[in-house]
Coordinates of C-alpha atoms in Angstrom, one line a residue:
X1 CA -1.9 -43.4 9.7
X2 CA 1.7 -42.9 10.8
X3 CA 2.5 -42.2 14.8
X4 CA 2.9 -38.3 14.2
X5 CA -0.9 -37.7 12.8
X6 CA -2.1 -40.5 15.4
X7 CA -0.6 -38.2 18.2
X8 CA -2.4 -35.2 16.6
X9 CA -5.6 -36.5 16.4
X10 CA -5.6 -37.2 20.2
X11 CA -3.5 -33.4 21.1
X12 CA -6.0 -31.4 19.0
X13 CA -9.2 -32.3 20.7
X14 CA -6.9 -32.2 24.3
X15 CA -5.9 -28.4 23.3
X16 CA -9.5 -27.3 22.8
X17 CA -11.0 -28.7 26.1
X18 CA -8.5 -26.8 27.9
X19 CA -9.0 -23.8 26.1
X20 CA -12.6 -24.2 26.5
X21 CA -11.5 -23.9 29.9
X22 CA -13.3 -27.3 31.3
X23 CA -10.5 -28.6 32.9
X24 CA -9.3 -25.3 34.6
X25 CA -10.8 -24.8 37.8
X26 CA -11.1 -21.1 38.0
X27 CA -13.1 -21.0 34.7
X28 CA -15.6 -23.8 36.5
X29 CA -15.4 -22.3 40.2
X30 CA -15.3 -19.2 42.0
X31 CA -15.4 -18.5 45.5
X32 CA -17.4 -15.5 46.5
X33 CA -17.6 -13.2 49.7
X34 CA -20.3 -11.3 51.1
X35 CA -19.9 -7.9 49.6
X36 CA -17.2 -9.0 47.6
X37 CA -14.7 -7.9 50.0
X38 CA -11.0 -9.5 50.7
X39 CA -10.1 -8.0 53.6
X40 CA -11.7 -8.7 57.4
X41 CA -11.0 -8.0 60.7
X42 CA -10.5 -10.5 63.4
X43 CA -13.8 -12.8 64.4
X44 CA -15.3 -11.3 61.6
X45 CA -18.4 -13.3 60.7
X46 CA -18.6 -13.8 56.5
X47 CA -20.8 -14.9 53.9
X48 CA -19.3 -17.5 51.4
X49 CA -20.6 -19.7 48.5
X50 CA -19.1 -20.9 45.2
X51 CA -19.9 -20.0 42.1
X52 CA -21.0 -22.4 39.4
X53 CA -19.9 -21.2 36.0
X54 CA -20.6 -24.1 34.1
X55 CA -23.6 -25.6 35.5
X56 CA -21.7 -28.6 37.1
X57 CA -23.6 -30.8 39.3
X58 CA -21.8 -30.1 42.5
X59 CA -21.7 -32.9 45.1
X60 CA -19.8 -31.7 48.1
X61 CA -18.3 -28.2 49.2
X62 CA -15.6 -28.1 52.1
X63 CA -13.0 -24.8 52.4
X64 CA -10.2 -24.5 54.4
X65 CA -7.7 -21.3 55.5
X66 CA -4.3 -21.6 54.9
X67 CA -4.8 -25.4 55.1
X68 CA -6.8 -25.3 57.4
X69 CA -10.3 -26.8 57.6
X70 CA -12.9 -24.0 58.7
X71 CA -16.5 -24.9 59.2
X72 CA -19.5 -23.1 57.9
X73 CA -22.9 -21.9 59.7
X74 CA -25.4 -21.3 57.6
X75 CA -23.2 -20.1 54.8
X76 CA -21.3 -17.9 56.8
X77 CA -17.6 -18.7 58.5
X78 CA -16.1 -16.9 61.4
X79 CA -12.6 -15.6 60.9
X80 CA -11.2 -16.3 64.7
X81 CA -7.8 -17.5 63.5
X82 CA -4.5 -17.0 65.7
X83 CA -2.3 -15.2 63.3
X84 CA -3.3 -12.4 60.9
X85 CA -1.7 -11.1 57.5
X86 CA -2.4 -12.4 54.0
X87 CA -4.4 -15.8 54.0
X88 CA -5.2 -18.4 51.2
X89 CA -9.0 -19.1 51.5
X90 CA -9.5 -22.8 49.4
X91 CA -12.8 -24.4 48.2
X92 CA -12.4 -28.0 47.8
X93 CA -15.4 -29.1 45.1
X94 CA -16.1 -32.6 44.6
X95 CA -18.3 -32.6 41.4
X96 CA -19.6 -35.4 38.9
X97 CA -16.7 -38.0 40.3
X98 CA -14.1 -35.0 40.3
X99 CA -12.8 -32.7 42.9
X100 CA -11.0 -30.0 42.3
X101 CA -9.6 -26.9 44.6
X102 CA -10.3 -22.8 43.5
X103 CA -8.6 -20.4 45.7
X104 CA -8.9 -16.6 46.8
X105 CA -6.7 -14.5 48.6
X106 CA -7.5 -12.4 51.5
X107 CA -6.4 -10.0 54.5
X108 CA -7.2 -11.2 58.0
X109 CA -6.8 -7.8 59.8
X110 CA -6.8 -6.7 63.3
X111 CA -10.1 -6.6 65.3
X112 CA -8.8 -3.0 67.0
X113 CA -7.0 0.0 66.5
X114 CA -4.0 0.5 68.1
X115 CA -3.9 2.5 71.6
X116 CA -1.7 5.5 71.8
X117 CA 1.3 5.8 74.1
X118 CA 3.8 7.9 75.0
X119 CA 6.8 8.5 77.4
X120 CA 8.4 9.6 80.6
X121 CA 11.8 9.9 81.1
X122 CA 13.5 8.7 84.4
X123 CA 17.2 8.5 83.5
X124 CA 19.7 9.2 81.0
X125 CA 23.0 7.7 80.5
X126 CA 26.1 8.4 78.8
X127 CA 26.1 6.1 75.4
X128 CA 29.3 5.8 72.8
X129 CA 28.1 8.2 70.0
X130 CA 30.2 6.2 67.2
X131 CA 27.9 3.3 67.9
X132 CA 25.3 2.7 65.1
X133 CA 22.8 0.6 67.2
X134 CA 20.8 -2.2 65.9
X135 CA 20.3 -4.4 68.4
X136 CA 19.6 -3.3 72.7
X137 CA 19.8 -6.8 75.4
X138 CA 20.0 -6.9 78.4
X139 CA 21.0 -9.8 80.5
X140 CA 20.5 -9.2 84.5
X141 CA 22.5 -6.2 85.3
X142 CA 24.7 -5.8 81.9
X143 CA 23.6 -4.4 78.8
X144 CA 24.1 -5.8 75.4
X145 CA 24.8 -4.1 72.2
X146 CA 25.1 -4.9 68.6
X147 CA 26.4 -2.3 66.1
X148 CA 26.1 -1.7 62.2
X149 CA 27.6 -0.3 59.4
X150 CA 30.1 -2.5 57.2
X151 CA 33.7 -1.8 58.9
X152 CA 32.0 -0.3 62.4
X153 CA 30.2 -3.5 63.2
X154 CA 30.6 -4.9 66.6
X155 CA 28.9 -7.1 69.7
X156 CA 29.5 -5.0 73.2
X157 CA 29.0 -5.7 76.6
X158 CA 28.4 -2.4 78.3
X159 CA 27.9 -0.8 81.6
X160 CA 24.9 0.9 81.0
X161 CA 25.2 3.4 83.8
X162 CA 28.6 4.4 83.0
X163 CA 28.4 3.7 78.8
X164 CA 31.9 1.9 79.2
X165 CA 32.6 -0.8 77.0
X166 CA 33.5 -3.8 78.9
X167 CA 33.9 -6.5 76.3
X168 CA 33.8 -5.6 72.4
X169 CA 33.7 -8.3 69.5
X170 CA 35.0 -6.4 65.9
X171 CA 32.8 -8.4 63.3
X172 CA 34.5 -8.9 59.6
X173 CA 34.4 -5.6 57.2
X174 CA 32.1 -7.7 55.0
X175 CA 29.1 -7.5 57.5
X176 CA 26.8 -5.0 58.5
X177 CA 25.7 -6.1 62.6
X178 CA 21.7 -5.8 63.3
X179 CA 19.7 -7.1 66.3
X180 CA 20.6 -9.6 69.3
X181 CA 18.7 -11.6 71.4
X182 CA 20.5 -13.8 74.5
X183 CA 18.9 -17.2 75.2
X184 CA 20.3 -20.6 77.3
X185 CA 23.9 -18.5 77.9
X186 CA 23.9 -17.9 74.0
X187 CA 24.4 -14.6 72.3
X188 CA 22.4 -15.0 68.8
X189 CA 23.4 -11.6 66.4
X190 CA 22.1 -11.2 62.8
X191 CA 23.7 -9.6 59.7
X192 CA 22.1 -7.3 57.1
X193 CA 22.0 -8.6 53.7
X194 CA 24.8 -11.7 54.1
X195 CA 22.3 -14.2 55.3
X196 CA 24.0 -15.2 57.7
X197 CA 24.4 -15.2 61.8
X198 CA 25.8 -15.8 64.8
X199 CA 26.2 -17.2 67.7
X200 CA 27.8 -16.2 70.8
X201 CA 28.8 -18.4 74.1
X202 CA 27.4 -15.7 76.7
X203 CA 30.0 -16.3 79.6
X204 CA 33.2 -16.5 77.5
X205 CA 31.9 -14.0 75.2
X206 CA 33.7 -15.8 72.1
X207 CA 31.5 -16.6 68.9
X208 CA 30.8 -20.4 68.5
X209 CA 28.9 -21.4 65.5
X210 CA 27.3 -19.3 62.9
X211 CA 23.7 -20.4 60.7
X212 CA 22.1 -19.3 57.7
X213 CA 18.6 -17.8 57.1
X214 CA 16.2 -19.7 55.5
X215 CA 12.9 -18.0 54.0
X216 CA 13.8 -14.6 55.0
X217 CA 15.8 -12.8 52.8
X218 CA 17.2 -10.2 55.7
X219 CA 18.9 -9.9 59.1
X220 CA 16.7 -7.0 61.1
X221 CA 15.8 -7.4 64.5
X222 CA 15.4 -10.2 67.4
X223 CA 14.1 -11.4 70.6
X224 CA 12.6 -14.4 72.6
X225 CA 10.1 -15.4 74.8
X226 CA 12.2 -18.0 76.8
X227 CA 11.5 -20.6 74.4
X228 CA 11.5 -19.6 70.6
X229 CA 13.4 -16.7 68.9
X230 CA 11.7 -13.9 66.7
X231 CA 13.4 -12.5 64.1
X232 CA 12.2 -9.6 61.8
X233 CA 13.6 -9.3 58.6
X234 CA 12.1 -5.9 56.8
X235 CA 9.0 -7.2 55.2
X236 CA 5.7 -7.3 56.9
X237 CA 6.3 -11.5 58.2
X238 CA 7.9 -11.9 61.7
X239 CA 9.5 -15.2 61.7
X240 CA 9.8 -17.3 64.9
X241 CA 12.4 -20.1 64.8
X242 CA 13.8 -22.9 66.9
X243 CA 16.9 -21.6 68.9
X244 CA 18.4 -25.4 68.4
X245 CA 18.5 -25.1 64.8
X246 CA 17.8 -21.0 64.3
X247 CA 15.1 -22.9 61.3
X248 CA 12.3 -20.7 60.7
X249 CA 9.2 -22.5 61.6
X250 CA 6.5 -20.1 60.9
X251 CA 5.7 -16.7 61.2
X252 CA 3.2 -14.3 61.5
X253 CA 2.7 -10.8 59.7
X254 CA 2.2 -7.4 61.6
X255 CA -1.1 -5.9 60.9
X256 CA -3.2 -3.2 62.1
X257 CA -7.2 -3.0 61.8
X258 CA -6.8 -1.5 58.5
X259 CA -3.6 -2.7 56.5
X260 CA -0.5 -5.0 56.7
X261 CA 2.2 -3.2 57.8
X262 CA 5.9 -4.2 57.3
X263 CA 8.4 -1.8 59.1
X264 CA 9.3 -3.7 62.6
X265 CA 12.9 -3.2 63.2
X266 CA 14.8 -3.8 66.5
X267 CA 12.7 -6.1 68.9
X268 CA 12.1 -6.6 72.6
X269 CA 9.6 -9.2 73.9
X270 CA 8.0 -8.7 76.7
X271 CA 4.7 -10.2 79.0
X272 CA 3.5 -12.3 75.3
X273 CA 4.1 -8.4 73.8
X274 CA 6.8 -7.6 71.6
X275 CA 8.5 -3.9 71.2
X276 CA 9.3 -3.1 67.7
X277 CA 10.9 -0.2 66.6
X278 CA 9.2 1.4 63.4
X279 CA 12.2 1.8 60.6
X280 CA 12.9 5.5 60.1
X281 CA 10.5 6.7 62.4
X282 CA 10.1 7.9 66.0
X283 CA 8.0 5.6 67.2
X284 CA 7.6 2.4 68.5
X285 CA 5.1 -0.7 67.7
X286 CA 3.4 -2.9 70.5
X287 CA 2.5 -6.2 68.9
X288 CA 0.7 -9.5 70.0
X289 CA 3.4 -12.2 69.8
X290 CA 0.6 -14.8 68.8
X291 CA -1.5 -12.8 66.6
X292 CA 0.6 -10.1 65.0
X293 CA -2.1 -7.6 65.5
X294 CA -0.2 -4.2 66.2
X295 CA -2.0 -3.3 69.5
X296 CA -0.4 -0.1 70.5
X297 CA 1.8 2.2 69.4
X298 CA 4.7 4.6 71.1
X299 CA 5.4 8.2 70.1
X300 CA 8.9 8.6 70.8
X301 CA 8.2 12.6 69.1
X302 CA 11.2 14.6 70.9
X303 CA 13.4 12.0 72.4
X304 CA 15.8 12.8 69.6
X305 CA 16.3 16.4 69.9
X306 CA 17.8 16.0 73.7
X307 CA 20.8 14.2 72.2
X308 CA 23.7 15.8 70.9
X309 CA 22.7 16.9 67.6
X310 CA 25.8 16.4 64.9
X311 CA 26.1 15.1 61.2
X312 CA 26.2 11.6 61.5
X313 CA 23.1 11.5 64.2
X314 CA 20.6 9.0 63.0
X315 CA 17.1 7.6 63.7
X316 CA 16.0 5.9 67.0
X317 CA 16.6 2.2 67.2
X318 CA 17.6 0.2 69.7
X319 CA 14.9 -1.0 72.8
X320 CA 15.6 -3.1 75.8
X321 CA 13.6 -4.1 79.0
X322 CA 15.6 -4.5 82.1
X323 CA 13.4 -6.9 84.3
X324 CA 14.6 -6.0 87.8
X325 CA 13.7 -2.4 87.3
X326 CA 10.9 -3.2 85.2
X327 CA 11.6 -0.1 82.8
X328 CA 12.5 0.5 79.1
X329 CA 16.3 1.9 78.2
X330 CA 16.3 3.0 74.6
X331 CA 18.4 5.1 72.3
X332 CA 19.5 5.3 68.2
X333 CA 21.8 5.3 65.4
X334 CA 24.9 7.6 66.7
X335 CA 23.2 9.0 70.0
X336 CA 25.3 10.0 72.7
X337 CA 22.7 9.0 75.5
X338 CA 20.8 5.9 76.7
X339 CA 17.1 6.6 77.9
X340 CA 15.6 4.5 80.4
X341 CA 11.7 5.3 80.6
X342 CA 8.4 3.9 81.4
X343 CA 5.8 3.8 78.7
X344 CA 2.2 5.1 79.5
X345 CA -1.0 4.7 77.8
X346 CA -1.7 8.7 76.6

């Protein structure tokens, strides 16, 4: 028997086992949820067992969520993780000396609605009508501004009450500016579709380094909390990553008590919350900084129609909160005023 027919007669009987499916886990295993539903709310309590296609003598059961181990209670498992979005829900079967892992995937969803809010104007300021704004900072009394469009975009350092430009930063014709964040005396500004950033030395307002994205495919908005920086990038994933090396570490996903949603633009954090504007729409998101749970949202319905109305006037964007006076100062794409409101519950 030469080696080629030897090889065959060991490949045939291989090709057959796997077709039977015996060494595939999904054709031995199954994970199945009560009601044979994939998406949950928060702290939801579930029903969960495996299914035995073949009859396999199982030996041991253990699951985990997003590699994570979660324990059981008489069948059932509690959904109390941190962060919401899309999860990966594993079974880990150990079975006649194997083990082997099935998967499903499922939506961990918020446990609430979101509350309504809306606005009250207590000041309006003059604000450069050429500026395309993508990203609102401020830093104590002085406003920050970054600007978009490919040829038209810009860092600013602005008076707010006044709308004077104090210090301006042209960026290259190749890049389209989006949101800003300022942490440790460091400007940190995002582009559009280049993948690529930069960074900003606060005091001499003079760019000093620039970094690349990693995972996310887009530049959209940013913010901090003091210690880690949040980027949004278009989808529904809010990255957070480490202002040292601007890596992205994690993320979370934005997510109301019925869908995932993925439209958070500019960003503002604030007390563990942070201030998304909604792309393309009046309104503005309040989301959990841990969690991603969309917990409120802000009709901004009106705020547009008391700016000068002409044919390059765009959407609202832009949101910063100035601490001393503990109020909001938005605006949007081409608008000739600043807004500085508080936000009530409606």
């Amino acid at each position: 028997m030469n080696a080629f027919k030897l090889n065959l007669f060991f490949i045939i009987p291989l090709f057959f086992l796997a077709c039977d499916g015996t060494t595939n886990p999904s054709k031995l295993f199954e994970i199945q949820l009560e009601g044979n539903q994939t998406e949950f709310q928060k702290n939801q309590v579930v029903g969960i067992s495996v299914k035995n296609l073949k009859n396999k003598e199982i030996e041991k059961i253990t699951y985990t969520l997003d590699n994570k181990a979660i324990t059981l209670n008489n069948d059932k498992i509690t959904l109390d993780q941190l962060e919401l979005g899309a999860k990966t829900l594993t079974a880990n079967i150990s079975f006649e000396g194997e083990t082997v892992e099935v998967s499903k995937g499922i939506k961990l969803l918020a446990e609430h609605a979101p509350e309504i809010y809306t606005y009250e104007i207590l000041n309006v300021y003059p604000h450069d009508m050429d500026a395309y704004t993508q990203g609102l900072e401020f830093h104590q009394d002085t406003l920050y501004e970054s600007t978009g469009k490919k040829g038209k975009s810009s860092l600013r350092q602005v008076d707010f009450k006044t709308g004077e430009i104090l210090k301006k930063i042209d960026l290259d014709n190749t890049y389209f500016g989006e949101g800003i964040t300022i942490l440790n005396n460091k400007i940190y500004q995002l582009t559009w579709q280049s993948g690529v950033g930069f960074i900003y030395d606060l005091k001499a307002f003079k760019k000093i380094d620039s970094f690349k994205y990693n995972q996310s495919k887009e530049g959209w908005g940013l913010c901090n909390d003091g210690n880690k920086i949040f980027k949004s990038d278009g989808t529904e994933k809010i990255w957070y990553l480490n202002p040292e090396t601007m890596a992205e570490e994690g993320h979370f996903e934005t997510v109301t008590n019925t869908s995932i949603f993925n439209k958070a633009n500019e960003l503002e954090f604030v007390d563990g919350k942070i201030y998304a504007n909604v792309y393309q729409k009046e309104s503005m998101m309040i989301i959990d900084a841990k969690s991603g749970a969309i917990e409120g949202v802000i009709n901004f319905a009106g705020l547009k129609e008391k700016v000068t109305q002409h044919q390059n006037l765009d959407v609202l964007n832009g949101v910063a909160y100035h601490p001393q006076r503990k109020t909001f100062f938005v605006t949007g794409k081409n608008w000739d005023k600043l807004f500085e409101v508080n936000i009530l519950k409606k």
